[in-house]
Amino acid sequence: MEPIQSIDAEDDQFAYRYDTQLLIDRRDKDLDEDEISDYITSHFEGNSLIAAGDEDLIKIHFHTNEPWKVLEYCNTIGEIYDIVVEDMIRQSNGLQG
């Protein structure tokens, strides 16, 4: 097995290693996806945020180096499920993310 090559985060698309995706069945129906998006961008370092949904369900997609922090926050909003955290550097090296 070949070692995983490191990628210089300063010079490429993988500055944020983990593609974090999940669904939130939110408790507070008045909390909209714009408020959630604003909170995530102001409290967590990352990029490529998508927060979309309806009155019950929100889908989050975010690239970050600390996915556990995003998951912890989202868990305060409601029940989280269909959680996927993929290592994009491993994927770029042809390995399972």
XYZ file of C-alpha atoms in Angstrom:
97
model
C 0.000 0.000 0.000
C 1.370 3.395 -0.970
C 1.413 6.172 1.639
C -1.108 8.958 1.310
C 0.423 12.009 -0.300
C 0.021 15.215 1.604
C -1.444 18.173 -0.211
C -0.467 21.735 0.589
C -3.708 23.265 1.835
C -2.519 26.778 1.066
C -2.178 26.076 -2.635
C -5.127 23.950 -3.551
C -8.778 23.103 -3.277
C -8.323 20.973 -0.141
C -7.765 23.740 2.385
C -10.735 22.154 4.162
C -10.298 18.412 4.142
C -13.658 17.012 5.204
C -16.824 17.132 3.116
C -19.498 17.147 5.822
C -23.121 16.432 4.945
C -26.161 15.770 7.089
C -29.879 16.249 7.489
C -31.480 18.044 10.428
C -35.066 17.447 11.532
C -35.272 20.783 13.288
C -37.072 21.392 16.555
C -37.487 25.166 16.197
C -39.601 25.668 13.088
C -38.933 29.443 13.224
C -35.176 28.956 12.762
C -34.578 29.178 9.019
C -31.697 27.975 6.868
C -30.315 31.514 6.489
C -29.873 31.804 10.266
C -28.226 28.389 10.376
C -25.960 29.335 7.469
C -24.994 32.616 9.150
C -24.160 30.812 12.398
C -22.018 28.192 10.658
C -20.048 30.722 8.595
C -19.431 32.984 11.587
C -18.441 30.231 14.058
C -16.693 27.540 11.990
C -13.846 27.743 9.523
C -14.653 26.209 6.151
C -16.164 26.763 2.711
C -18.696 25.480 0.166
C -21.615 25.813 2.578
C -25.061 24.826 1.419
C -27.954 25.033 3.886
C -31.269 24.308 2.209
C -34.581 22.880 3.240
C -38.187 23.394 4.183
C -40.066 24.009 7.430
C -39.122 20.584 8.833
C -35.882 19.437 7.255
C -32.543 21.141 6.533
C -29.681 19.685 4.490
C -26.203 20.893 5.385
C -23.147 20.535 3.156
C -19.888 22.116 4.390
C -16.149 21.637 3.841
C -14.220 21.975 7.107
C -11.256 20.586 9.028
C -13.366 20.124 12.171
C -16.585 18.352 11.165
C -17.342 17.306 14.751
C -17.923 20.956 15.687
C -20.484 21.373 12.903
C -22.206 18.142 13.950
C -22.283 19.254 17.575
C -23.926 22.571 16.633
C -26.437 20.947 14.296
C -27.417 18.513 17.039
C -28.559 21.504 19.131
C -30.964 22.494 16.336
C -32.671 19.133 16.003
C -32.238 15.468 15.331
C -29.347 14.867 12.925
C -29.127 11.869 10.612
C -27.814 10.648 7.243
C -24.424 11.960 8.384
C -21.577 11.656 5.893
C -18.032 12.900 6.519
C -15.669 12.221 3.633
C -11.923 12.832 3.549
C -11.436 14.605 0.212
C -7.642 14.204 0.299
C -7.975 10.419 0.602
C -10.489 10.460 -2.236
C -8.133 12.474 -4.444
C -5.491 9.788 -3.846
C -7.884 7.101 -5.087
C -8.746 5.795 -1.628
C -12.098 5.503 0.084
C -12.967 8.801 1.785
